[in-house]
XYZ file of N, CA, C and O in Angstrom:
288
model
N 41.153 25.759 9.082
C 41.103 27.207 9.125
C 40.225 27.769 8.024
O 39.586 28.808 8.191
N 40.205 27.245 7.178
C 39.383 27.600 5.823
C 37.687 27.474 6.067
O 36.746 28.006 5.479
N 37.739 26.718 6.973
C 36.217 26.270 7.273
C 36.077 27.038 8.619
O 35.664 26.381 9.574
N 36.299 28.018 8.759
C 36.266 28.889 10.300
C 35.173 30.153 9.968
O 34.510 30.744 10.820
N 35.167 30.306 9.091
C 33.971 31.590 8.242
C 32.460 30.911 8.470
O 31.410 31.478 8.770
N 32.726 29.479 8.217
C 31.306 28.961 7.984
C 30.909 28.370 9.481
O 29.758 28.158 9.862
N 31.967 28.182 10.145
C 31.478 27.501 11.729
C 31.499 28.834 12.434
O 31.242 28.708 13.631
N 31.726 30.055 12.055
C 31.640 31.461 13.126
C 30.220 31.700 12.711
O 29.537 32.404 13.456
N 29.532 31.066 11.310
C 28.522 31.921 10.449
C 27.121 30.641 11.653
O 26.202 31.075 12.346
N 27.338 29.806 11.546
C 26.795 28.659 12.330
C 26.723 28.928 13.856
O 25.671 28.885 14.494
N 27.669 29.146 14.264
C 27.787 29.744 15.539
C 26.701 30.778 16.158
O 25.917 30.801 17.107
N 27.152 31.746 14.928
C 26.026 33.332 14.936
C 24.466 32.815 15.706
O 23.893 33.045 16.771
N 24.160 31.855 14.260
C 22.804 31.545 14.473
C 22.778 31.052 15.519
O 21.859 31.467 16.226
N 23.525 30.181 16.032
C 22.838 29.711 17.446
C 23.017 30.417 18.418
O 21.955 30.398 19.041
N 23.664 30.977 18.879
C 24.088 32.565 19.613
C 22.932 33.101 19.587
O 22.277 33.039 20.627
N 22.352 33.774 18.414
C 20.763 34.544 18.258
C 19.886 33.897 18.310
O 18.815 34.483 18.470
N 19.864 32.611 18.223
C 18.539 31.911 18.853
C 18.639 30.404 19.467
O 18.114 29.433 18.922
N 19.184 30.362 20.350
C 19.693 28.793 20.857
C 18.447 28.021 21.155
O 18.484 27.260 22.122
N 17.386 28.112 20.475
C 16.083 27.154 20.936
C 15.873 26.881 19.528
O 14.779 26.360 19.308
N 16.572 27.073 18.551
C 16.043 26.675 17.219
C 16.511 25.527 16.659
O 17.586 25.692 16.082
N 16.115 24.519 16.632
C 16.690 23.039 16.680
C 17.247 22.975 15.671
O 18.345 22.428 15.568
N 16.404 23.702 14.363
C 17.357 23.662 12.998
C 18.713 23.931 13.069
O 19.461 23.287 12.333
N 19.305 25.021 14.051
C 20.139 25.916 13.889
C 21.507 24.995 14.133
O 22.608 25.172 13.611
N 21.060 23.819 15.209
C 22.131 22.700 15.603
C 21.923 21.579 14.655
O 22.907 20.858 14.489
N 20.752 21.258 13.944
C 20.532 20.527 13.025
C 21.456 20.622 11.679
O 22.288 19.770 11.365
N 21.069 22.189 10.704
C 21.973 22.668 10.340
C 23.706 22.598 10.315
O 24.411 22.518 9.309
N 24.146 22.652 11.733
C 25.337 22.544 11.802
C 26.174 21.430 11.878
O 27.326 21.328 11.458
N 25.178 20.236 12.710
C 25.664 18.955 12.291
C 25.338 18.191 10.769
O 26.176 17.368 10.400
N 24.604 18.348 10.222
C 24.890 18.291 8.837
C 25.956 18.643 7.845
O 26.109 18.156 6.724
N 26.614 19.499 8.396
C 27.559 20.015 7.607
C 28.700 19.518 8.680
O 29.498 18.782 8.098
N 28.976 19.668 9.868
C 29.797 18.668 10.035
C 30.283 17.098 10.223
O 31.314 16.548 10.612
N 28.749 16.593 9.649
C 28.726 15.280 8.909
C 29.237 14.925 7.178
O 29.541 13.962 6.475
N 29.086 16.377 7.098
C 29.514 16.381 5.741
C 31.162 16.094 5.513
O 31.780 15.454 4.662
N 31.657 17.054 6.949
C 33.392 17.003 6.889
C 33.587 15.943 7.809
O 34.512 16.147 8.595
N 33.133 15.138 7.906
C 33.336 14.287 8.926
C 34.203 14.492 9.879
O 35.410 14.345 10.076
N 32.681 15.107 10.758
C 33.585 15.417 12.003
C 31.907 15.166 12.311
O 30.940 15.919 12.192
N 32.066 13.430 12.865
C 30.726 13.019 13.195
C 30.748 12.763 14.825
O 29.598 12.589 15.227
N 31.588 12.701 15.721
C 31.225 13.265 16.524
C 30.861 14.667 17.021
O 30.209 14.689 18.065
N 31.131 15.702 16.521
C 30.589 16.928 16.637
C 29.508 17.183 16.099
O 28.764 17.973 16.681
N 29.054 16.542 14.713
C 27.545 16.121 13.962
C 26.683 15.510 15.025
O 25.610 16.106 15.121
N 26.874 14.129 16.163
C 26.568 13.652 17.316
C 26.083 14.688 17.809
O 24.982 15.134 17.487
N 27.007 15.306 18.827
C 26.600 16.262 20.147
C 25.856 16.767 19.242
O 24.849 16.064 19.334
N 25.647 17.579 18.353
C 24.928 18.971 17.779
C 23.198 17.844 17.265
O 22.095 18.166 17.708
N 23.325 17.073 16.671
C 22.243 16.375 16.266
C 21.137 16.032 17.767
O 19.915 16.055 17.913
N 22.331 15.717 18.724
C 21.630 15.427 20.305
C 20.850 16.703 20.613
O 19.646 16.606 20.851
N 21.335 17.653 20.622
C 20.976 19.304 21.254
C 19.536 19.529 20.040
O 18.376 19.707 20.410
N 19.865 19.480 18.980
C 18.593 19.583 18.333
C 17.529 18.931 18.648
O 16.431 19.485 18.695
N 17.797 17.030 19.039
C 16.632 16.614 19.373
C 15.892 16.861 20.786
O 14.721 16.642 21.096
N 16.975 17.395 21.550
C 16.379 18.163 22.840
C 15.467 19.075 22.864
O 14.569 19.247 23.688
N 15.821 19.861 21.593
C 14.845 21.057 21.715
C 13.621 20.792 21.052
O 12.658 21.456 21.436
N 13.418 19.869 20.029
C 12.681 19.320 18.982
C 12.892 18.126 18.376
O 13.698 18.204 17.448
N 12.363 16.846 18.619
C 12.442 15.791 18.674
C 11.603 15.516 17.405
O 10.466 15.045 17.392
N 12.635 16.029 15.927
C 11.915 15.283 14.671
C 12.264 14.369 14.046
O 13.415 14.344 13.611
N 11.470 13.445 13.834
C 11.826 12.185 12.253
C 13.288 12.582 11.981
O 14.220 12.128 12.645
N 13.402 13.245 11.211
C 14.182 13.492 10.433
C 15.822 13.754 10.777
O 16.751 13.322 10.095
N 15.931 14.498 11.898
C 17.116 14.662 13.145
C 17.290 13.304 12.898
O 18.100 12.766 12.142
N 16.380 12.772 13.670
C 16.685 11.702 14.434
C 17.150 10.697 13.845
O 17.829 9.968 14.568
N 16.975 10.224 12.242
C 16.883 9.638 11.028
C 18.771 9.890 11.052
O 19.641 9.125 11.469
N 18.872 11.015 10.542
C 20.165 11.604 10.548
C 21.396 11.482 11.614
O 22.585 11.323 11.339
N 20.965 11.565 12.538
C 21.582 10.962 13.589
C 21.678 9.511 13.601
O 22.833 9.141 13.811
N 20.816 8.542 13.439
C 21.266 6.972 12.952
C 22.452 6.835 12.317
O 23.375 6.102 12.673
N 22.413 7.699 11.171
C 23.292 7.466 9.800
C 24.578 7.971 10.388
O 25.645 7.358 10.363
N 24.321 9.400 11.031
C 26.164 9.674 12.148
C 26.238 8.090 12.653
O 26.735 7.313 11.838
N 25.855 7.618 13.740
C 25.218 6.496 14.640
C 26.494 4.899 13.757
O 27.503 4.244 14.017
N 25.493 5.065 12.736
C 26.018 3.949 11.780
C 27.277 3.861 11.310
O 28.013 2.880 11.409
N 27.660 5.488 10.501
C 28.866 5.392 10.406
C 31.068 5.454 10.971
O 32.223 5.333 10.564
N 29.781 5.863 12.677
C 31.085 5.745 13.783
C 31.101 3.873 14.175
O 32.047 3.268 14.680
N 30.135 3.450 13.875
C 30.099 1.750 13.837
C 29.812 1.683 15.907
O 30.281 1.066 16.863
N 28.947 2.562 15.693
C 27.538 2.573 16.746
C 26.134 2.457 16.798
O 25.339 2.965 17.588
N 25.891 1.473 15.526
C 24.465 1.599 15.448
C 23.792 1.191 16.182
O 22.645 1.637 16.157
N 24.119 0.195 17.164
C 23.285 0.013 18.471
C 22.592 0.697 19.434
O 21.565 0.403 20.044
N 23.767 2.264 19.505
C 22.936 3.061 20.316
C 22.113 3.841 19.890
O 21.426 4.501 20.670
């Protein structure tokens, strides 16, 4: 519940611009941070849909790795 300010504030942004890859990039980062790496997953996926960078994608390994899925 404490963390509901910052996922409504995350939300916003993608609401006002759902083509901005950062905006899901952004949000799975931080819910890689609270580990909540499947939701870091889906959101890291949607970013590389819209924009397929290094760096996502890099980041997404490391979700990848630490659900003990590095194969896929």
């Amino acid at each position: 519940k404490a963390l509901a300010p910052v996922l409504a504030a995350y939300q916003a942004l993608i609401d006002k611009d759902p083509e901005d890859a950062a905006n899901f990039a952004n949000r799975a980062a931080f819910y890689r941070g609270i580990f909540r790496d499947e939701l870091a997953l889906a959101d890291y996926d949607k970013a590389i849909a819209i924009a397929d960078e290094a760096d996502t994608r890099w980041a997404r390994a490391l979700t990848l790795l630490r659900l003990d899925r590095g194969e896929e």
